[in-house]
Every structure is written in structure tokens, then in C-alpha cells.
């Protein structure tokens, strides 16, 4: 399955400057049991009504459980959660 995290940063956040560290954080997710790939997609649009980043995680149902408990997930929420204006989570086959 695929797990998507689609996020929009607050107006005062330089999200493009954060991309290398966010990518490094999510790359560590590949070591989690049940996760086969992680892709960070930055937006190519500067329109104000667009979200800024989409993280695509390929995983098994067990991998999703492991993701939810992982240090990577906890760090993402703790470090970047307050920087976000909005977030959407979407899972599909």
C-alpha cells in the first residue's frame, strides 16, 4: 500500500530550506520493518492555495503500524508539527 502525508507549512516558514533535513529524516524510514520506499515530493508551485510537500511511503499494513510507532514519525510530528498550517493523510493500494 501507499501512505501519503501532504503538508502545508505556515506562511513564515522557509519550507524549501527544510527540505534536506526532512528528506534525511524520512529516508531513515526505509529501515523500518515493512517499509520498502520513501519518496519526498516538494511542490513545484508557488501558489498560495497549494500544499508544499508530499511524502509517499510504500509499505505493508504491518509497516503502517510500525511507522506509527517509529522514532521517524514521532520526530516528524514533534519537530515540524507546529510549523504546519495543514496536513492530510491518505492511504491507497
XYZ file of N, CA, C and O in Angstrom, residues 6 8-9 11 14 18-23 25 27-28 35-36 41-42 48 50 53 61-62 67 70-71 81 92:
112
model
N 0.598 14.818 3.165
C 0.595 16.025 2.337
C 0.487 17.211 3.288
O -0.458 17.288 4.074
N 1.207 21.496 4.348
C 1.373 22.912 4.004
C 1.971 23.604 5.230
O 1.425 23.494 6.329
N 3.088 24.274 5.020
C 3.746 24.986 6.108
C 3.125 26.368 6.298
O 2.542 26.938 5.375
N 2.929 30.370 6.743
C 3.456 31.386 5.834
C 4.870 31.845 6.194
O 5.675 32.128 5.310
N 10.274 28.901 6.032
C 11.019 28.681 4.787
C 11.124 27.168 4.564
O 12.141 26.550 4.868
N 14.107 23.659 4.611
C 13.963 22.479 5.466
C 13.996 21.162 4.684
O 14.112 20.091 5.282
N 13.885 21.227 3.361
C 13.797 20.008 2.550
C 14.940 19.018 2.770
O 14.674 17.816 2.923
N 16.205 19.460 2.825
C 17.272 18.456 3.039
C 17.121 17.696 4.357
O 17.273 16.466 4.392
N 16.793 18.387 5.437
C 16.675 17.688 6.722
C 15.410 16.843 6.781
O 15.414 15.762 7.380
N 14.333 17.290 6.152
C 13.111 16.482 6.107
C 13.352 15.224 5.278
O 12.949 14.121 5.667
N 14.023 15.372 4.148
C 14.341 14.218 3.300
C 15.222 13.229 4.048
O 14.982 12.020 4.016
N 15.404 12.811 7.289
C 14.574 12.183 8.315
C 13.750 11.046 7.715
O 13.753 9.921 8.211
N 14.145 9.484 4.849
C 14.975 8.409 4.294
C 15.269 7.344 5.336
O 15.377 6.160 5.013
N 15.373 7.736 6.594
C 15.612 6.777 7.680
C 14.435 5.816 7.847
O 14.589 4.733 8.418
N 8.514 -1.238 5.480
C 8.578 -0.080 4.582
C 9.612 -0.381 3.504
O 10.756 -0.720 3.797
N 9.194 -0.263 2.241
C 10.095 -0.570 1.136
C 10.630 0.673 0.431
O 11.677 0.607 -0.210
N 8.267 14.482 -2.154
C 7.939 15.282 -3.331
C 7.703 16.729 -2.905
O 6.686 17.025 -2.265
N 8.608 17.654 -3.254
C 8.327 19.065 -2.985
C 7.402 19.622 -4.068
O 7.430 19.155 -5.220
N -0.475 30.271 -3.451
C -0.757 30.284 -2.010
C -1.763 29.217 -1.584
O -1.800 28.848 -0.418
N -1.760 26.110 -2.510
C -1.181 24.793 -2.717
C -0.445 24.318 -1.464
O 0.092 25.107 -0.702
N 4.533 20.023 0.372
C 5.313 18.790 0.341
C 4.383 17.584 0.425
O 3.344 17.636 1.083
N 0.634 -3.383 5.437
C -0.214 -2.992 6.567
C 0.533 -3.034 7.902
O 0.352 -2.159 8.751
N 1.405 -4.029 8.068
C 2.211 -4.095 9.290
C 3.216 -2.943 9.323
O 3.534 -2.412 10.381
N 5.329 2.150 11.317
C 5.556 3.576 11.042
C 4.958 4.439 12.150
O 5.609 5.345 12.657
N 7.156 4.550 15.106
C 8.578 4.786 14.857
C 9.081 6.131 15.376
O 8.321 7.090 15.522
N 10.379 6.181 15.617
C 11.032 7.425 16.009
C 10.972 8.453 14.883
O 10.886 9.654 15.143
N 5.494 19.567 13.410
C 4.046 19.696 13.589
C 3.570 21.121 13.811
O 2.578 21.556 13.207
N -3.702 4.307 0.117
C -4.334 3.635 -1.013
C -3.523 2.409 -1.408
O -2.393 2.231 -0.944
